[in-house]
Coordinates of C-alpha atoms in Angstrom, one line a residue:
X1 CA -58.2 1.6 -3.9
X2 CA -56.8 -0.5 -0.7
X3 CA -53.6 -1.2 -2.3
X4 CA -51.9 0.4 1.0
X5 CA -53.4 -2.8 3.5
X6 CA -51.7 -5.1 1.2
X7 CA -47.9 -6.2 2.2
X8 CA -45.2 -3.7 1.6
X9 CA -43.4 -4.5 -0.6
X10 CA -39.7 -4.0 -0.5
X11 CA -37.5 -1.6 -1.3
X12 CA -33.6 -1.9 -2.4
X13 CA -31.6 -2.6 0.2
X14 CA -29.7 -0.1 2.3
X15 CA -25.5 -0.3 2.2
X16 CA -24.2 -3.2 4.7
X17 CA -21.9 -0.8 6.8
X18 CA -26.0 1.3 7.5
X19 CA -27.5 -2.2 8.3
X20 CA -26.7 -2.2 11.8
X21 CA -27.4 1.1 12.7
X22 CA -30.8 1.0 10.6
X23 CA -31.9 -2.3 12.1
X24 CA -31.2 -1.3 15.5
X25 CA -33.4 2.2 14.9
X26 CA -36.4 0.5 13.2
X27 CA -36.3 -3.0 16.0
X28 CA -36.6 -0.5 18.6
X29 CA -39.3 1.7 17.0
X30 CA -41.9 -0.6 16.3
X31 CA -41.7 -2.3 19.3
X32 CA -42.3 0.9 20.5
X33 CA -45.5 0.9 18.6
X34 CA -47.3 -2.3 19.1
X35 CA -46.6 -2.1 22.4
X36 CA -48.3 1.0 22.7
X37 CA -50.9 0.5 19.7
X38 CA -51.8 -2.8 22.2
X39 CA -51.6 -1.0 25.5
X40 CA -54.6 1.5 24.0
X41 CA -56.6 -1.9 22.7
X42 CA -57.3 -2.7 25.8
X43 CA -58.7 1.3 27.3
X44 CA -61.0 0.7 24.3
X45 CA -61.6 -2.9 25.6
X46 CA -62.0 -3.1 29.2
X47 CA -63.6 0.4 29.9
X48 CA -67.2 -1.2 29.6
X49 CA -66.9 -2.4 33.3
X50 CA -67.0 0.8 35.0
X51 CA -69.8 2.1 33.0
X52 CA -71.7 -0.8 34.2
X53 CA -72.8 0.7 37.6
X54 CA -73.6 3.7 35.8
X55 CA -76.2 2.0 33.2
X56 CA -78.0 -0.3 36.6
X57 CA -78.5 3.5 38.0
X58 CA -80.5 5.0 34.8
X59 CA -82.6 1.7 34.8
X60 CA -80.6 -0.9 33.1
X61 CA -80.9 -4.6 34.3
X62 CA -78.0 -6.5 35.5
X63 CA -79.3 -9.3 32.4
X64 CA -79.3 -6.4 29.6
X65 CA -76.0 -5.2 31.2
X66 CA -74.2 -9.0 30.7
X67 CA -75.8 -9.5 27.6
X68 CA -74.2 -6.2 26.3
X69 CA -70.8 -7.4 27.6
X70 CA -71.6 -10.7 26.3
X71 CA -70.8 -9.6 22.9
X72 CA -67.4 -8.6 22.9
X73 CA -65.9 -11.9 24.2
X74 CA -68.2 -13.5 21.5
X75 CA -67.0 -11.8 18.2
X76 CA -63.0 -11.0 19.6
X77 CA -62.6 -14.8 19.9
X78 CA -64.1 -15.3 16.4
X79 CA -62.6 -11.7 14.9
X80 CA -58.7 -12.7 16.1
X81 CA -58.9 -16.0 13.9
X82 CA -60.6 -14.2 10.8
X83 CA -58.8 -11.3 11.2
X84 CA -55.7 -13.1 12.0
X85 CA -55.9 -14.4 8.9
X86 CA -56.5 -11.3 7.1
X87 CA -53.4 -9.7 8.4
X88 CA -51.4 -11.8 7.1
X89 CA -52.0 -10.6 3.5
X90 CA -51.9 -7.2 5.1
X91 CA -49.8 -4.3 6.1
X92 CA -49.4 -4.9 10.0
X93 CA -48.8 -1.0 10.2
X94 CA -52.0 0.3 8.5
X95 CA -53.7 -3.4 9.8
X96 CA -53.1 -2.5 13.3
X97 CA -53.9 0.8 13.6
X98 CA -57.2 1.1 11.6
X99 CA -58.3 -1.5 14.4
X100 CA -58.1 0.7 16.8
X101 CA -59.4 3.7 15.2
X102 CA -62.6 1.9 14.7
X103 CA -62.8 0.8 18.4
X104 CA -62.1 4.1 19.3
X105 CA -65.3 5.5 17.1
X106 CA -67.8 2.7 18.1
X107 CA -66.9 3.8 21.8
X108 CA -67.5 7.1 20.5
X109 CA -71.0 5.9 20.3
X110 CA -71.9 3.4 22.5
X111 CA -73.4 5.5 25.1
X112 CA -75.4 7.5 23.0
X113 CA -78.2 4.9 22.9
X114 CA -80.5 3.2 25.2
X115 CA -81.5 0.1 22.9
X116 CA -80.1 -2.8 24.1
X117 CA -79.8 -4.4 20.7
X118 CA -78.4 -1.3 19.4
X119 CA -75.6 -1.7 22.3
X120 CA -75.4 -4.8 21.5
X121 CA -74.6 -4.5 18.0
X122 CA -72.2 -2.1 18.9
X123 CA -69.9 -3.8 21.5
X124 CA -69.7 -6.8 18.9
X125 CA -68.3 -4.5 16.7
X126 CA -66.4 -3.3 19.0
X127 CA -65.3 -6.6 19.8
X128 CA -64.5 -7.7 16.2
X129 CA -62.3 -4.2 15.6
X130 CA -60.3 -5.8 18.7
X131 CA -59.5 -8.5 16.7
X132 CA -57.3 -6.7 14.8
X133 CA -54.7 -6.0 17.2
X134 CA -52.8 -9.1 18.4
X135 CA -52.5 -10.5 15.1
X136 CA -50.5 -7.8 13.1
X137 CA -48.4 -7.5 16.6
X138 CA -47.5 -10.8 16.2
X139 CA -46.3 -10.6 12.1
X140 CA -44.3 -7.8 13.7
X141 CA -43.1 -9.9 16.2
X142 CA -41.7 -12.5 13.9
X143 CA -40.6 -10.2 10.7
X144 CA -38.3 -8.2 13.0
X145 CA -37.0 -10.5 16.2
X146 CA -35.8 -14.1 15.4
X147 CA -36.9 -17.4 17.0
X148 CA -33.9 -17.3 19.9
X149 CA -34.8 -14.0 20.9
X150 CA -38.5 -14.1 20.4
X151 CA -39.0 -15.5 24.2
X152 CA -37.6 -12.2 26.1
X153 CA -38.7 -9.6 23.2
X154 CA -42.6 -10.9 23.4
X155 CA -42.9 -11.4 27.3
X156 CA -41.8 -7.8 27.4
X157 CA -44.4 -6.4 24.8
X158 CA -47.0 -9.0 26.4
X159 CA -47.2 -6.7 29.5
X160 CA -49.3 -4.4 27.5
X161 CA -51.7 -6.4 28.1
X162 CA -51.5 -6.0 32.1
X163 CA -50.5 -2.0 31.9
X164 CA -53.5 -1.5 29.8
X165 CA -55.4 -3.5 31.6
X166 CA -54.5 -1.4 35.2
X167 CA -54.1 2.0 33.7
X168 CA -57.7 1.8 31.8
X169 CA -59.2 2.3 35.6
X170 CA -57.5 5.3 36.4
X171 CA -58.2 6.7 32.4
X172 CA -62.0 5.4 33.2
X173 CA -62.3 7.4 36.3
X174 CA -60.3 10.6 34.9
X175 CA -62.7 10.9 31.7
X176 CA -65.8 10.9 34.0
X177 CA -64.1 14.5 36.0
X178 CA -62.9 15.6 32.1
X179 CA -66.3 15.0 30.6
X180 CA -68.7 15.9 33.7
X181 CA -70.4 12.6 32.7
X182 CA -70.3 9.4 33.1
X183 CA -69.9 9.4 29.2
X184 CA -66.3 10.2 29.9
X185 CA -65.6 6.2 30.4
X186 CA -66.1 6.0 26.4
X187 CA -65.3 9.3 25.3
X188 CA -61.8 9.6 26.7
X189 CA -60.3 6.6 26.2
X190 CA -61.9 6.5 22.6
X191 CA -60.0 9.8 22.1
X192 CA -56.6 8.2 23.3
X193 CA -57.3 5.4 21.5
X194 CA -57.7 7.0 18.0
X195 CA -54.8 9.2 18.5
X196 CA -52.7 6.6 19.4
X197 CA -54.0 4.8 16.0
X198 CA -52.5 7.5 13.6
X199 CA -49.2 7.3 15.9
X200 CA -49.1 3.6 14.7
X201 CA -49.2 4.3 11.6
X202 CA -46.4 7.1 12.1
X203 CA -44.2 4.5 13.8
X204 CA -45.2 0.9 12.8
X205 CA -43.4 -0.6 9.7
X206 CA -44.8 -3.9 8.2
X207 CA -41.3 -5.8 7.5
X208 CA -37.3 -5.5 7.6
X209 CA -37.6 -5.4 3.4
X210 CA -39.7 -2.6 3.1
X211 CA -37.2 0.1 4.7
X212 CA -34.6 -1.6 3.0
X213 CA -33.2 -4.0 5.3
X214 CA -32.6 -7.4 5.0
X215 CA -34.6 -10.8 6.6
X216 CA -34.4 -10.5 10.5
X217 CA -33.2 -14.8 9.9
X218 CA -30.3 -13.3 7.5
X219 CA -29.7 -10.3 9.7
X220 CA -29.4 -12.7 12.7
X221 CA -28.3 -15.8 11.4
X222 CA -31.2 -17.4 12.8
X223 CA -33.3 -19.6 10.9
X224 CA -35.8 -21.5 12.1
X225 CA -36.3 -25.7 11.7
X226 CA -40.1 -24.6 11.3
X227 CA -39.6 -22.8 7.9
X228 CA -37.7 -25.8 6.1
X229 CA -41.1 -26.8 3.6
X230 CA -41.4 -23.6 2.8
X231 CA -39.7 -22.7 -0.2
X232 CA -39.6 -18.9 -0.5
X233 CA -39.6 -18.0 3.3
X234 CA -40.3 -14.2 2.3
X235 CA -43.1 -14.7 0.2
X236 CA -46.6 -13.6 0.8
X237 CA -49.1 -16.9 0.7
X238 CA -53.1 -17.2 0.1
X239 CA -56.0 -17.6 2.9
X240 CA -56.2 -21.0 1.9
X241 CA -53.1 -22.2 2.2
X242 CA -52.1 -20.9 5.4
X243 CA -55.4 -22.0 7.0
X244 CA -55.1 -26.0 5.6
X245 CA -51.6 -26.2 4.9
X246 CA -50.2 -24.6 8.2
X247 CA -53.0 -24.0 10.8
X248 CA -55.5 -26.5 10.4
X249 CA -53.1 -29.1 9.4
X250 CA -51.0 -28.6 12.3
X251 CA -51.1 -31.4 15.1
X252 CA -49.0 -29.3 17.2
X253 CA -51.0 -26.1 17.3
X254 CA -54.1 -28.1 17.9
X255 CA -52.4 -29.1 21.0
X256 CA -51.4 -25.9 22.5
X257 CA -55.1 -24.0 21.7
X258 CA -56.9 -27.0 23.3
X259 CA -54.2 -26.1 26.3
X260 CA -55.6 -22.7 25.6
X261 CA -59.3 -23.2 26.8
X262 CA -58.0 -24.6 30.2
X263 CA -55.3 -21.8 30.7
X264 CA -58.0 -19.3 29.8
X265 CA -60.6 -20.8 32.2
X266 CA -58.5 -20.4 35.1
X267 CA -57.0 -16.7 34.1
X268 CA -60.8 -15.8 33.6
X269 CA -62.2 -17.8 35.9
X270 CA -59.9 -16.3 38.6
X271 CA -59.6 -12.8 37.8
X272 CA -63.6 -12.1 37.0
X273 CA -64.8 -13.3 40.6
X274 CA -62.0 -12.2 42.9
X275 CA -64.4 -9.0 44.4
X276 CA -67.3 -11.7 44.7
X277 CA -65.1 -14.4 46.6
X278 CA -63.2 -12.5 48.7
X279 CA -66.0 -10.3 49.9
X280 CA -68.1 -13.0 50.6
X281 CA -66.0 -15.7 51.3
X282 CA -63.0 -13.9 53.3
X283 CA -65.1 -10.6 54.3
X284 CA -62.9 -8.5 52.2
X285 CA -63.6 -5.0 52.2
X286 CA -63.8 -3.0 48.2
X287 CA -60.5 -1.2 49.0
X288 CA -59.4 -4.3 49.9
X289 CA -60.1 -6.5 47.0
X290 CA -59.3 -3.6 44.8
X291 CA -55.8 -4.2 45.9
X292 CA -56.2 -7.6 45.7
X293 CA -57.6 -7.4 41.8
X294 CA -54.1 -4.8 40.6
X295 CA -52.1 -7.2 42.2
X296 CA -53.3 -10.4 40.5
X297 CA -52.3 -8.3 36.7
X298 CA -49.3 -6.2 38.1
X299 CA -47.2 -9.0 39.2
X300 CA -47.4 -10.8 35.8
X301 CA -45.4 -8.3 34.5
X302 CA -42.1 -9.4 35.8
X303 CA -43.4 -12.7 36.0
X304 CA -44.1 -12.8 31.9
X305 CA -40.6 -11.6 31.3
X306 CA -39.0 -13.6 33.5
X307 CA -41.0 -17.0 32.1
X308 CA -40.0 -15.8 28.7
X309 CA -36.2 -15.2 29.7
X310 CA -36.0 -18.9 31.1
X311 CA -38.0 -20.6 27.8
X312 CA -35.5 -18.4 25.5
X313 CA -32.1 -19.2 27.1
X314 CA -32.6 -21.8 29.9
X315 CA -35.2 -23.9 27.4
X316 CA -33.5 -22.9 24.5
X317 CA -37.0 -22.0 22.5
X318 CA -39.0 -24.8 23.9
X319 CA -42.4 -23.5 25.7
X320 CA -44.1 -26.5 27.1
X321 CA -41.7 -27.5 29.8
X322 CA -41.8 -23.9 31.5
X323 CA -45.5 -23.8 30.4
X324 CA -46.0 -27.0 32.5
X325 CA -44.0 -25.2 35.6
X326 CA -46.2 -22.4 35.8
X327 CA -49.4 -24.4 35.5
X328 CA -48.0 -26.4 38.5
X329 CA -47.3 -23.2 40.1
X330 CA -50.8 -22.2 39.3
X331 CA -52.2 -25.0 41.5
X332 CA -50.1 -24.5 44.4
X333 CA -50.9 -20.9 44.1
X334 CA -54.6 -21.6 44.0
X335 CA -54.8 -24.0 46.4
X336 CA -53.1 -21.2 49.0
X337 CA -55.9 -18.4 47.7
X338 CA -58.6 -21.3 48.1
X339 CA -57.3 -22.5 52.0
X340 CA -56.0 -19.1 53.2
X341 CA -57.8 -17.2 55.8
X342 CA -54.9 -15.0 55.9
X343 CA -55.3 -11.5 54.2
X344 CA -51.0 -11.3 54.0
X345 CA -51.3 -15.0 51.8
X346 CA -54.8 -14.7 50.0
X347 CA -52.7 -11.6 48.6
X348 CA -49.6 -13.2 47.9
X349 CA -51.0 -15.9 46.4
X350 CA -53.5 -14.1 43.9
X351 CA -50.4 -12.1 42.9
X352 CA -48.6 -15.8 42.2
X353 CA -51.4 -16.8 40.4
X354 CA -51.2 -13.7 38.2
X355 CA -47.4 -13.9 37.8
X356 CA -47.5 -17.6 36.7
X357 CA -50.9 -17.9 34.4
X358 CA -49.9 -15.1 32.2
X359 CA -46.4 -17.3 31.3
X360 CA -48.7 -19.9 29.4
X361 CA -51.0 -17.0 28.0
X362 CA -47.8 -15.4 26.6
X363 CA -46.1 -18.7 26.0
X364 CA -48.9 -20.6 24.0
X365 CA -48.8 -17.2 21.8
X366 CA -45.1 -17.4 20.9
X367 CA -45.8 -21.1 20.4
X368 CA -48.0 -20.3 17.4
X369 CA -45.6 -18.1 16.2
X370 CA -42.8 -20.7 16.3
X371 CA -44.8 -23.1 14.8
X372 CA -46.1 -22.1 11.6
X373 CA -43.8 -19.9 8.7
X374 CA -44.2 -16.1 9.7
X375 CA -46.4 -15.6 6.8
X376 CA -48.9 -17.4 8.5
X377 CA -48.1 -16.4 12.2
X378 CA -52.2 -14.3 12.3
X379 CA -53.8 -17.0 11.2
X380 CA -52.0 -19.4 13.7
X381 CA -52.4 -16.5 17.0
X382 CA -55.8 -16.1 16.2
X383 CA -56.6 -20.0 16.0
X384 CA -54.9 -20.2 19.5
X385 CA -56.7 -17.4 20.5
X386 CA -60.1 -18.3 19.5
X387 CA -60.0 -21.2 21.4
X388 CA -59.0 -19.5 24.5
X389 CA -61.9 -16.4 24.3
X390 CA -64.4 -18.6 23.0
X391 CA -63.7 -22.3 24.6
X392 CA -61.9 -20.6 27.9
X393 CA -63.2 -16.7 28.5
X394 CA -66.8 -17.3 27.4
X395 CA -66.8 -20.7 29.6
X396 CA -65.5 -19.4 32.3
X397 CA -67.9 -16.6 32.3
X398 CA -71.2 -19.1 32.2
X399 CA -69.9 -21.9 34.5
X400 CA -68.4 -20.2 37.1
X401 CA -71.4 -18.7 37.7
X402 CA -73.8 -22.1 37.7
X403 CA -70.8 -23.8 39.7
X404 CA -71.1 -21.6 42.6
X405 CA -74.5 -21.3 42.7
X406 CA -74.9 -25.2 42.5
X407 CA -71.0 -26.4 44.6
X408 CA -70.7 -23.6 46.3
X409 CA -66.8 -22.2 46.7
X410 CA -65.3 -25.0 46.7
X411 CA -66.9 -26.3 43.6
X412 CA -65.6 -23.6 42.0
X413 CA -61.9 -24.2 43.2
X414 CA -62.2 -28.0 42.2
X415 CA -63.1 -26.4 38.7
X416 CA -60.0 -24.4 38.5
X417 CA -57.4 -27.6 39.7
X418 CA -58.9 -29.6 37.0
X419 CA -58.6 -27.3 34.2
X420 CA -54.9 -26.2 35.5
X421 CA -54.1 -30.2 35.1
X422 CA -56.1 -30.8 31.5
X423 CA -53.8 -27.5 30.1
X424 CA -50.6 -29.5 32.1
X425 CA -51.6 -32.9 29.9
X426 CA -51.8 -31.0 26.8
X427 CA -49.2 -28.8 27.0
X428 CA -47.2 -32.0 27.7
X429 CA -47.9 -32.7 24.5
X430 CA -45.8 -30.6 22.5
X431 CA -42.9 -30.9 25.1
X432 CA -40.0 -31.2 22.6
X433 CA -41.8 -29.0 20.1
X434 CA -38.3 -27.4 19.2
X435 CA -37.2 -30.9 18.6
X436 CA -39.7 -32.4 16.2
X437 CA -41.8 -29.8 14.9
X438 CA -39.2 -30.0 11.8
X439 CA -41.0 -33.2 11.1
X440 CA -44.6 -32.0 11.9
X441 CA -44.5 -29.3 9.5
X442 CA -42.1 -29.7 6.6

């Protein structure tokens, strides 16, 4: 009945002189497509924050409206490690795109209801359809661009991330004038979102073999160290034995998601109380730290693809040491945003601190791409990734609070320097990853 959300299986292989052509066609459509399928994740993601005035106004507390919000964080972080492990016995093209269908109809709903728990129920759901999305990307991601070029091709498609998350404001507000209702915030990006879903599925192909083409490690004469104890690199493996064999087993990617929590506290930690800080500690106006906020995602996105252009071709494939650069960057950077009383340098260095935390975010990704088979490259993202939402995002979001209340500021800045050092010691760790991981794995 679901035989179409298995893996695809291939199909006999095109004539060597339409290779070339074919391979260049499909790379460049399905990029296409996750970057775009991703991009909509996030309208259907981050939307809930400009309802939220809305809901205080028709009698909603500011507790119901954080517990409500609450729920998404909690079930992504746990829904991209299940799910992460579920699309890799999938079709990434169907995989990805009935994700965000789904998102799109529970925002459908969402503000059709006034029951908390109701809401509640909803946004977890919500939250757990988003965990569908990164995890197919990322079998795309290694069935179609080899290790060497994986650096460049994934910082590029990690700016979805940042364009989604800037464009969702302006889609947000624009839905609310469409709609005559504050509705609009779910309603319109909902629509996008499950429009865009049955484009995926128009664009998206699962792997090189089922159009006919051969293994992007054949096609580019790439083949990874990572993938020498595996003895059929193309075929399809069980739950089980990509979550004990390559995930759980893995010393390395233990390393990098522990790095994870730390990177994740200071993105989140940063990001979610910029208004607060700068209005109350630097007497910022809204306008102000509105521009203050789009900077801190908009210069990540040539700072992503620059960081993955230096750990693709000045690191030759290693992560950690241009990891470990951009966390010290991070600390210089927040140091300057803590100090500054200058409005010219409190901007300049939020936007550093955006350019250089999303090179681990991105980089700690690709790392648990490179270090597992592709079969198992869900499981492996969404390990990573559950770390970060639950151990970093969901942190960051109760202790930020308690620190200020109880340090003040500068507790809170003390907080962010310590975490940017523990995800320096750990990312230290896997330092010559591309050297040893042979040994680690195999």
């Amino acid at each position: 009945m679901f035989d179409f959300l298995k893996p695809a299986k291939p199909i006999e292989r095109l004539p060597e002189d339409k290779i070339p052509s074919a391979y260049k066609r499909y790379r460049i459509q399905v990029f296409i497509s996750i970057y775009i399928g991703y991009l909509l994740y996030y309208f259907v993601r981050s939307n809930f924050v400009f309802a939220k005035d809305y809901l205080l106004n028709l009698g909603f507390t500011k507790t119901q409206v954080g517990f409500v919000a609450s729920a998404l964080g909690f079930s992504y972080g746990i829904s991209k490690f299940v799910m992460g492990n579920v699309s890799d016995r999938s079709n990434a093209r169907y995989f990805l795109a009935i994700g965000l269908i789904m998102s799109g109809v529970v925002n459908l709903l969402l503000p059709n209801t006034t029951n908390i728990i109701f809401m509640f129920i909803l946004m977890f759901l919500n939250g757990w359809f988003q965990g569908m999305g990164w995890p197919p990307c990322g079998r795309i991601m290694t069935h179609w661009f080899s290790d060497r070029e994986r650096g460049v091709k994934m910082s590029i498609w990690n700016t979805a991330h940042n364009l989604g998350g800037g464009l969702i404001a302006t889609v947000a507000l624009l839905g609310v004038t469409l709609f005559s209702s504050w509705k609009g915030i779910f309603y319109f990006p909902a629509i996008i979102a499950i429009a865009g879903g049955f484009i995926c599925i128009l664009l998206t192909r699962d792997t090189p073999q089922s159009v006919g083409l051969p293994p992007i490690e054949e096609f580019k004469n790439d083949y990874p160290e990572v993938q020498k104890g595996v003895q059929d690199k193309e075929a399809e493996m069980a739950g089980k034995e990509i979550l004990f064999k390559y995930v759980l087993n893995n010393r390395l990617l233990w390393f990098i998601a522990i790095a994870n929590i730390f990177v994740y506290f200071v993105r989140y930690g940063v990001i979610n109380w910029v208004p607060t800080y700068l209005k109350e500690a630097r007497g910022f106006s809204l306008h102000d730290s509105s521009i203050a906020f789009a900077l801190f995602e908009y210069a990540a996105i040539p700072g992503a693809i620059l960081i993955g252009w230096l750990s693709d071709h000045v690191f030759n494939g290693r992560r950690s040491p241009i990891g470990v650069i951009c966390m010290v960057g991070v600390i210089i950077a927040t140091i300057i945003y803590w100090q500054s009383e200058n409005y010219l340098m409190i901007n300049c260095a939020l936007a550093l601190i955006g350019a250089f935390i999303y090179g681990p975010v991105m980089l700690i990704g690709i790392s648990a791409l490179d270090l597992v088979p592709k079969k198992a490259a869900g499981t492996a993202a969404g390990f990573t990734g559950l770390f970060g939402y639950m151990g970093g995002q969901v942190l960051a979001e109760v202790a930020m609070g308690a620190l200020i209340d109880k340090f003040g500021w500068n507790g809170c800045f003390i907080m962010l320097i310590s975490c940017s050092v523990f995800a320096i010691l750990f990312l230290s760790l896997t330092w010559n990853t591309h050297n040893i991981k042979d040994k680690e794995i195999a």
